[in-house]
Amino acid sequence: MSRRALHRLVRPLPAALPLALLLVACGERDAAPAAPTAASGTAAPSRAELVEQLASTLQACSYDGRPERLDPATLTGTPPADCRSMVERVMGYTGLPQNFVVTEGPVANAAAVILLDEQRVPQRVIAFNRDFLGEVRAATNGNPWAPVSIMAHEIGHHLSGHTITGTGSQPPIELEADKFSGFVLQRMGASLADAKSAMQSLGADHVTATHPARNDRLAAIQDGWMEACTQAGQTGCQAGAGTGTAPPQAPPPARSATVHLPAPSATTIPLKYGRFVVDETGRLDPELLKGLEATLYDLAQKQGIELALLVVDDLHGMSAQDYAWTMLRQLRIGKLDLGNGGVFVVAPNQGTSAVAYAPGVAKQLEFGNPPKQFDSWTAETWQRYCLDDDGCGISTRSLLNIVESQVRVLTSSGRTFRIRFNDIQEIVDYTAERQAERAAGRPWDDARDQTIGALVRFSATVKDLQPSPAQFKVNEAILKDGRWRALVVETDEGNEVTLYMQPQTEQLMPGGRLEAGRRYTFVGELTTPGQFHSSAGVQQGNTQLWLFSYDPLQ
């Protein structure tokens, strides 16, 4: 790989890091109780206090869970060459585009961090300790795989869309990152013992509020390692043998789309799978599948949207729809915090298909009907052309065209997933200021005035999980067909916010089902800032959003 290509892959942060806030590492707890709301009669928090509260909801996840607080000035830029090389090699085996930058910092080893830039937009960063590689090798008797496993763990957090909780990490997402580490290290050639080496030496042997106990984490690493070994069709996986004594220097070999997916499970630890196309049947044209894989990779790299086509032999007794939702969670397609993933499932031997779109994608693709087209392809093509010795051949193209038509909808929109607003009052104030400018004679400026569709990240307490439709508060039309349900939350400033949530969202979230009276951080897409024009003038109602994700803060 050229020096220029490497620089693009592992971009250092500038030496004079322009950050508004640096956010604390896993294990830090909120020192103060939740701020009172304006409705309680106590003074609402100031904007500065709200910014500090926001800072407490964006976190880092260090490998061993020890609490750390960093100063932005200590993130000095380019990390050591061996660390950059390690990131490059790990990313080569993930099958996914990189969504983070790498820098040096005074962390214990390596940590996945979220920072706010000058525009208060969250940015994903992995921070290294300069002595990280040597210290980890020393702690593991010189095992060269140990630092790679730590790096794969931190990369797994970012690729999955973790590190967004306000009270540190959560044990479920730590297990996800551990499983991802085991999966990637097996693909790189590590033995099972090598994949576990760092955790054996550095992991805590007891459960904490943010991290599981060492034995649970070792079991997750083993699950990931075994899954990769089984997927590769290797024999003797139970022996735990690797194919290399040290991390490989060469690029990974080309992958085939013909693999078998893990059995669907609503309880297994999710794993960032890193494949955009899977053909369990082995009947589709492999060269055409490579083209679709490249198209979907490009979509993920440019817009952050992850779509996957799964052509499966067996639905394991599930409906195609249930299978699709289970796999959306289990394979962690899309970024968890932004809800920007989707799964197309085609089961030609059962003559059925389905799609599952996370909420960030659902609104953009709501007018298409891929299952109808998939079923038509199966009825007209599968039995006639795909079951002989030559497989589907060129008939594969008509199947892939269905997926590519949905990609074109997304690319034509140009939509990217970046947080624009970081609290609800900011939206209310911004909208009022723009309205005042237009009332004074300024013409509408779409780039400046349009807020509908902006992504918002904020903290609030759940007030009502089953609100009734009400003018300016809950839109009855959105709820009619059952694809969305409503809930009302209240911010620390006393603003009521209506969130529209897909019924399946709760099964995707590590934080479990929403609870009334509990405080969360939410990410969603603005559908109205809450200012409605009527015969009586402008009425202030609830700010309303499509809900993408949530994480508990208490």
XYZ file of C-alpha atoms in Angstrom:
554
model
C 0.000 0.000 0.000
C 1.302 3.455 -0.871
C 2.201 6.044 1.754
C -0.671 8.222 0.503
C -3.164 5.358 0.777
C -1.975 4.565 4.297
C -2.417 8.204 5.291
C -6.020 8.091 4.067
C -6.678 4.902 6.027
C -5.166 5.978 9.346
C -5.626 9.732 9.433
C -3.883 11.432 12.386
C -5.653 14.219 14.164
C -3.981 17.603 13.698
C -1.358 18.525 16.272
C -3.395 21.479 17.513
C -6.549 19.492 18.079
C -9.579 21.848 17.764
C -11.907 20.116 20.194
C -14.651 21.689 22.208
C -14.755 18.843 24.682
C -12.849 15.678 25.422
C -15.000 13.043 26.977
C -14.114 10.713 29.804
C -13.321 7.033 29.534
C -15.323 3.935 30.460
C -15.769 3.494 34.168
C -16.434 7.177 34.854
C -19.757 7.732 36.565
C -21.917 10.838 36.601
C -20.863 12.669 39.753
C -24.093 14.599 40.119
C -27.704 13.432 40.074
C -29.871 14.160 37.054
C -30.623 17.837 36.686
C -34.117 18.927 37.728
C -36.515 19.962 35.009
C -37.958 23.404 34.615
C -41.379 21.948 35.288
C -40.332 20.964 38.815
C -40.114 24.586 39.895
C -36.317 24.499 40.132
C -34.306 26.765 37.847
C -33.522 25.111 34.529
C -29.834 24.419 33.862
C -27.827 26.990 31.941
C -26.547 26.337 28.420
C -23.038 25.782 29.808
C -24.416 23.210 32.237
C -26.279 21.504 29.410
C -23.070 21.280 27.394
C -21.364 19.641 30.358
C -24.282 17.227 30.692
C -23.931 16.414 27.014
C -20.238 15.766 27.522
C -21.083 13.222 30.197
C -23.175 11.257 27.706
C -20.359 10.732 25.202
C -17.719 8.334 26.383
C -14.639 6.270 25.642
C -14.248 2.530 26.063
C -10.843 1.411 27.314
C -9.915 -2.256 27.106
C -9.754 -3.007 30.814
C -12.399 -0.526 31.958
C -10.139 1.618 34.132
C -11.362 5.227 34.491
C -9.332 7.879 32.678
C -9.746 11.587 32.053
C -7.860 13.096 29.148
C -6.912 16.631 28.195
C -7.408 17.462 24.477
C -3.940 19.031 24.401
C -2.417 15.632 25.166
C -3.722 14.116 21.919
C -0.686 15.179 19.970
C -1.256 13.736 16.533
C 0.491 10.991 14.593
C 0.725 7.680 16.480
C 3.800 5.445 16.170
C 4.262 3.703 12.827
C 3.834 0.235 14.318
C 0.451 1.240 15.770
C -0.679 2.670 12.441
C 0.433 -0.499 10.705
C -1.512 -2.605 13.190
C -4.720 -0.666 12.527
C -4.206 -1.038 8.789
C -3.777 -4.803 9.066
C -6.769 -5.310 11.356
C -9.014 -3.182 9.129
C -7.954 -5.246 6.123
C -9.582 -8.292 7.713
C -12.838 -6.613 8.764
C -14.297 -6.115 5.286
C -15.556 -2.676 6.346
C -14.563 0.955 5.724
C -12.900 2.805 8.584
C -15.047 5.298 10.521
C -12.486 6.629 13.009
C -9.158 8.425 13.178
C -6.097 7.415 15.176
C -3.968 9.551 17.473
C -1.564 9.289 20.382
C -2.729 9.965 23.925
C -1.999 9.167 27.584
C -4.304 6.150 27.902
C -3.436 2.905 29.652
C -3.160 0.982 26.377
C -5.685 1.887 23.687
C -9.158 3.363 23.973
C -12.065 4.048 21.644
C -13.042 7.674 22.261
C -15.771 10.033 21.089
C -14.840 13.722 20.901
C -16.749 16.847 19.955
C -15.094 19.011 17.310
C -15.379 22.797 16.972
C -18.900 22.440 15.552
C -19.801 20.104 18.443
C -20.092 17.200 16.012
C -19.114 13.849 17.580
C -15.993 12.316 16.027
C -14.736 8.774 16.609
C -11.099 8.377 17.650
C -8.796 5.586 18.820
C -6.127 6.890 21.190
C -2.863 4.969 21.751
C -0.312 4.979 24.500
C 3.083 5.334 22.758
C 4.490 2.518 24.899
C 1.380 0.416 24.350
C 2.880 -2.325 22.174
C 5.901 -2.968 24.352
C 3.959 -2.940 27.618
C 1.294 -5.339 26.375
C 3.900 -7.711 24.978
C 5.740 -7.622 28.303
C 2.522 -8.386 30.199
C 1.821 -11.367 27.914
C 5.324 -12.879 27.806
C 6.071 -11.387 24.414
C 2.948 -12.627 22.621
C 2.778 -10.618 19.346
C -0.978 -11.185 19.039
C -1.885 -9.560 22.372
C -1.736 -5.900 21.251
C -3.541 -6.829 18.024
C -6.432 -8.295 20.014
C -6.738 -5.100 22.068
C -6.727 -3.001 18.917
C -9.340 -5.232 17.276
C -11.530 -4.812 20.373
C -11.384 -0.998 20.192
C -11.958 -1.027 16.429
C -14.989 -3.263 17.012
C -16.545 -0.601 19.243
C -16.354 2.030 16.517
C -17.393 -0.189 13.611
C -20.435 -1.322 15.598
C -21.414 2.215 16.629
C -20.684 1.797 20.360
C -19.188 4.253 22.902
C -22.258 6.436 23.268
C -23.409 5.837 26.833
C -23.222 8.402 29.601
C -22.392 6.188 32.560
C -19.448 4.482 30.931
C -19.650 1.400 28.793
C -22.171 -1.426 29.136
C -21.233 -5.085 29.657
C -23.240 -6.216 26.574
C -21.298 -3.999 24.174
C -17.978 -4.972 25.755
C -18.837 -8.600 24.996
C -19.677 -7.606 21.411
C -16.248 -6.018 20.998
C -14.581 -9.055 22.587
C -16.391 -11.415 20.215
C -15.383 -9.227 17.273
C -11.759 -9.367 18.433
C -11.787 -13.173 18.516
C -13.455 -13.306 15.093
C -10.915 -11.001 13.427
C -7.878 -12.603 15.063
C -8.900 -16.051 13.840
C -9.194 -14.671 10.321
C -5.707 -13.201 10.686
C -4.293 -16.597 11.716
C -4.136 -16.417 15.528
C -4.668 -19.521 17.621
C -7.453 -19.439 20.185
C -4.879 -19.167 22.978
C -3.230 -16.208 21.230
C -6.596 -14.490 20.751
C -7.215 -14.796 24.504
C -3.723 -13.809 25.629
C -4.328 -10.115 26.369
C -7.584 -10.770 28.205
C -5.980 -13.508 30.312
C -3.325 -11.038 31.460
C -5.166 -7.709 31.593
C -8.869 -8.411 32.106
C -10.451 -7.853 35.531
C -11.654 -11.042 37.207
C -14.838 -9.442 38.578
C -17.918 -7.779 37.115
C -18.121 -3.982 37.175
C -20.898 -1.598 36.177
C -19.237 -1.133 32.791
C -17.333 -4.361 32.059
C -18.041 -8.096 32.403
C -15.825 -10.482 34.341
C -12.769 -11.968 32.653
C -14.304 -15.429 32.181
C -17.324 -14.016 30.358
C -15.073 -11.954 28.121
C -12.862 -14.949 27.365
C -15.982 -16.917 26.418
C -17.026 -14.134 24.016
C -13.572 -14.111 22.401
C -13.815 -17.876 21.989
C -17.295 -17.592 20.432
C -15.990 -15.127 17.852
C -12.917 -17.230 17.109
C -15.005 -20.393 16.646
C -17.491 -18.604 14.407
C -14.721 -17.401 12.098
C -13.133 -20.863 12.029
C -16.436 -22.550 11.196
C -17.255 -19.963 8.545
C -13.898 -20.611 6.870
C -14.749 -24.318 6.617
C -11.677 -25.320 8.589
C -11.476 -28.716 10.249
C -10.305 -29.209 13.795
C -11.616 -25.892 15.121
C -12.025 -27.442 18.567
C -8.239 -27.813 18.775
C -7.922 -24.021 18.640
C -4.892 -24.053 16.341
C -3.878 -20.990 14.351
C -2.315 -20.673 10.926
C 0.410 -18.185 11.850
C 2.800 -17.520 14.710
C 2.674 -13.747 14.223
C 0.234 -11.228 12.704
C 0.438 -11.311 8.893
C 2.142 -8.553 6.943
C 0.503 -9.378 3.602
C -3.016 -8.214 2.652
C -5.835 -10.665 3.401
C -6.834 -13.158 0.707
C -9.947 -12.524 -1.378
C -13.161 -13.727 0.238
C -15.908 -15.818 -1.308
C -19.543 -14.826 -0.810
C -20.436 -18.512 -0.458
C -20.370 -19.005 3.300
C -22.889 -20.235 5.840
C -24.340 -17.767 8.295
C -24.594 -18.550 12.001
C -27.937 -19.903 13.160
C -30.306 -17.053 14.052
C -30.656 -16.345 17.754
C -32.315 -13.530 19.671
C -29.996 -14.075 22.641
C -26.536 -14.643 21.162
C -23.945 -11.865 21.445
C -24.101 -9.801 18.224
C -21.019 -9.759 15.997
C -20.037 -7.128 13.448
C -19.897 -9.567 10.540
C -18.254 -7.444 7.874
C -19.964 -8.899 4.799
C -22.328 -7.090 2.472
C -23.206 -10.138 0.338
C -23.707 -13.752 1.455
C -24.805 -16.580 -0.859
C -25.373 -19.741 1.153
C -26.736 -21.533 -1.921
C -23.555 -21.218 -3.968
C -25.750 -20.778 -7.063
C -25.242 -17.088 -7.804
C -22.539 -15.841 -10.155
C -19.460 -15.049 -7.990
C -18.125 -12.290 -10.243
C -21.439 -10.457 -10.228
C -21.576 -10.816 -6.440
C -18.148 -9.187 -6.190
C -19.532 -6.218 -8.084
C -22.441 -5.832 -5.672
C -20.094 -6.212 -2.687
C -17.997 -3.340 -4.061
C -21.107 -1.201 -4.601
C -22.337 -1.754 -1.048
C -18.867 -1.147 0.403
C -18.754 2.151 -1.483
C -22.156 3.126 -0.057
C -20.890 2.415 3.467
C -17.677 4.344 2.898
C -19.259 7.450 1.364
C -22.566 7.710 3.233
C -22.139 5.455 6.255
C -25.106 3.289 5.208
C -24.685 -0.485 5.453
C -26.936 -2.810 3.444
C -26.505 -6.584 3.219
C -27.981 -9.158 0.830
C -28.391 -12.595 2.419
C -29.408 -15.403 0.045
C -30.021 -18.270 2.440
C -30.591 -22.011 2.306
C -32.505 -22.257 5.555
C -34.671 -19.894 7.608
C -34.370 -22.213 10.633
C -38.123 -22.423 11.084
C -38.590 -18.653 11.198
C -40.577 -16.420 8.889
C -38.415 -14.487 6.448
C -39.393 -11.261 8.227
C -38.396 -12.504 11.682
C -35.177 -13.941 10.259
C -34.311 -10.578 8.677
C -34.798 -8.649 11.928
C -32.861 -11.249 13.895
C -29.929 -11.033 11.485
C -29.985 -7.222 11.439
C -29.225 -7.393 15.156
C -27.054 -10.507 15.219
C -24.729 -9.397 12.398
C -24.787 -5.761 13.645
C -25.457 -4.376 10.170
C -25.275 -0.585 10.280
C -24.001 1.547 13.138
C -25.912 0.877 16.336
C -26.176 4.538 17.361
C -27.295 5.841 13.949
C -29.632 3.031 12.878
C -28.281 3.129 9.326
C -28.398 -0.548 8.350
C -30.670 -2.773 6.305
C -30.950 -6.466 5.412
C -32.403 -8.070 2.285
C -33.207 -11.750 2.867
C -33.980 -14.066 -0.051
C -34.794 -17.723 0.681
C -35.329 -19.131 -2.837
C -35.810 -22.743 -1.748
C -38.675 -21.624 0.506
C -39.998 -19.171 -2.092
C -40.041 -16.233 0.306
C -38.140 -13.050 1.129
C -38.170 -10.029 3.429
C -36.381 -6.820 4.318
C -35.510 -5.305 7.686
C -34.523 -1.648 7.755
C -33.161 0.045 10.853
C -34.945 3.364 11.484
C -32.269 5.552 9.894
C -32.839 3.795 6.568
C -36.530 2.920 6.875
C -37.882 6.380 6.042
C -35.678 6.689 2.961
C -36.703 3.318 1.507
C -40.315 3.185 2.679
C -41.839 3.436 -0.812
C -40.005 0.468 -2.343
C -41.173 -3.147 -2.211
C -38.115 -5.386 -2.728
C -39.785 -8.558 -1.331
C -42.380 -8.491 -4.107
C -39.579 -8.232 -6.670
C -37.475 -10.906 -4.951
C -40.420 -13.307 -4.898
C -41.065 -12.655 -8.571
C -37.402 -13.406 -9.362
C -37.588 -16.638 -7.374
C -40.771 -17.783 -9.126
C -39.549 -16.914 -12.613
C -35.827 -17.664 -12.400
C -34.747 -19.928 -9.546
C -36.312 -23.221 -10.599
C -35.792 -22.612 -14.310
C -32.193 -21.391 -14.433
C -30.412 -21.800 -11.097
C -30.658 -25.456 -10.091
C -28.556 -27.031 -12.842
C -24.797 -27.539 -12.668
C -24.039 -24.057 -13.991
C -26.033 -22.208 -11.332
C -27.830 -18.934 -11.998
C -25.139 -17.428 -14.216
C -26.246 -14.200 -15.857
C -29.696 -14.572 -14.248
C -27.993 -13.422 -11.053
C -27.987 -9.929 -12.540
C -31.767 -9.463 -12.303
C -31.667 -10.321 -8.582
C -28.855 -7.897 -7.871
C -30.630 -5.158 -9.827
C -33.324 -5.133 -7.138
C -30.762 -4.330 -4.438
C -28.964 -1.810 -6.617
C -32.226 0.065 -7.230
C -32.464 0.670 -3.476
C -28.835 1.795 -3.405
C -29.624 4.372 -6.092
C -32.413 5.793 -3.931
C -29.922 6.296 -1.107
C -27.097 7.686 -3.233
C -29.395 10.130 -5.026
C -30.424 11.560 -1.660
C -26.784 12.189 -0.742
C -27.719 11.518 2.864
C -24.864 11.144 5.344
C -25.233 10.370 9.027
C -23.744 13.208 11.068
C -25.123 14.731 14.257
C -26.109 18.385 13.736
C -27.809 19.326 17.024
C -26.799 18.243 20.515
C -29.819 19.261 22.576
C -33.475 20.086 21.961
C -33.303 23.662 23.228
C -30.636 24.298 20.610
C -33.188 23.358 17.925
C -35.901 25.560 19.458
C -33.559 28.553 19.718
C -32.095 28.048 16.251
C -35.550 27.828 14.653
C -36.769 30.956 16.459
C -33.687 32.912 15.378
C -34.119 31.937 11.725
C -37.827 32.826 11.842
C -36.984 36.256 13.267
C -34.501 36.841 10.449
C -37.084 35.950 7.810
C -39.702 38.130 9.507
C -37.229 41.001 9.160
C -37.119 40.451 5.408
C -34.434 37.848 4.752
C -35.509 35.379 2.050
C -35.588 31.655 2.728
C -32.166 30.006 2.470
C -32.525 26.239 2.299
C -29.013 25.533 3.564
C -29.504 27.832 6.540
C -33.177 27.483 7.374
C -33.969 23.830 6.729
C -33.699 21.732 9.868
C -36.107 18.916 8.966
C -34.054 15.757 8.521
C -31.208 16.914 10.782
C -29.796 14.348 13.196
C -30.113 15.180 16.878
C -28.460 13.721 19.943
C -29.880 14.662 23.345
C -30.661 13.395 26.828
C -34.140 13.167 28.340
C -36.349 11.210 30.718
C -39.131 8.963 29.433
C -42.448 10.511 30.434
C -45.112 8.497 28.588
C -44.640 5.234 26.675
C -48.189 5.218 25.259
C -49.269 8.804 24.585
C -52.604 9.455 22.922
C -52.709 11.427 19.659
C -52.944 15.162 20.337
C -52.680 18.255 18.155
C -49.142 19.671 18.017
C -47.920 16.794 20.198
C -48.515 13.311 18.726
C -49.322 12.830 15.034
C -52.089 10.261 14.692
C -51.400 9.723 10.974
C -47.925 8.347 11.709
C -49.317 5.726 14.092
C -52.186 4.427 11.959
C -50.514 1.528 10.158
C -48.589 0.246 13.195
C -45.127 0.685 11.664
C -44.282 3.350 14.249
C -45.290 3.876 17.868
C -44.947 7.076 19.876
C -43.413 7.953 23.216
C -42.982 11.308 24.942
C -39.814 12.294 26.791
C -38.865 15.416 28.736
C -35.491 17.153 28.594
C -33.690 18.688 31.550
C -34.933 22.102 30.382
C -38.544 20.945 30.507
C -39.056 20.551 26.742
C -41.421 17.763 25.759
C -40.259 15.714 22.780
C -42.260 13.141 20.826
C -40.277 10.218 19.460
C -41.613 7.853 16.805
C -40.064 4.408 17.172
C -40.240 1.227 15.111
C -41.636 -1.619 17.266
C -38.513 -3.689 16.464
C -36.040 -1.051 17.697
C -36.073 -2.266 21.288
C -34.852 -5.727 20.268
C -31.808 -4.122 18.613
C -30.735 -2.053 21.632
C -28.249 -3.403 24.228
C -29.970 -1.251 26.871
C -33.160 -3.327 26.751
C -36.723 -2.049 26.708
C -37.474 1.590 27.469
C -38.764 2.327 30.958
C -40.930 5.231 32.083
C -39.117 7.552 34.491
C -35.666 6.505 33.303
C -33.161 8.880 31.719
C -31.582 8.050 28.360
C -29.493 9.546 25.623
C -31.373 9.463 22.307
C -30.377 9.832 18.652
C -33.000 10.652 16.061
C -33.958 12.525 12.913
C -35.909 15.762 13.247
C -39.368 15.663 11.672
C -40.575 19.000 13.113
C -38.937 21.502 15.492
C -42.327 21.890 17.166
C -43.433 25.249 15.782
C -46.761 24.918 13.970
C -48.536 27.585 11.908
C -52.262 27.949 12.607
C -55.008 30.564 12.313
C -53.982 31.725 15.773
C -50.389 32.238 14.660
C -47.328 30.126 15.375
C -48.062 27.518 18.044
C -45.285 25.803 19.997
C -45.897 22.082 20.286
C -43.611 19.132 20.842
C -40.372 18.817 18.938
C -40.747 15.510 17.082
C -38.175 12.999 15.816
C -37.842 9.568 14.257
C -35.979 7.613 16.946
C -32.801 5.821 15.813
C -31.270 4.606 19.086
C -31.102 5.073 22.838
C -28.883 4.186 25.790
C -29.672 4.341 29.513
C -27.940 7.006 31.588
C -28.933 5.861 35.075
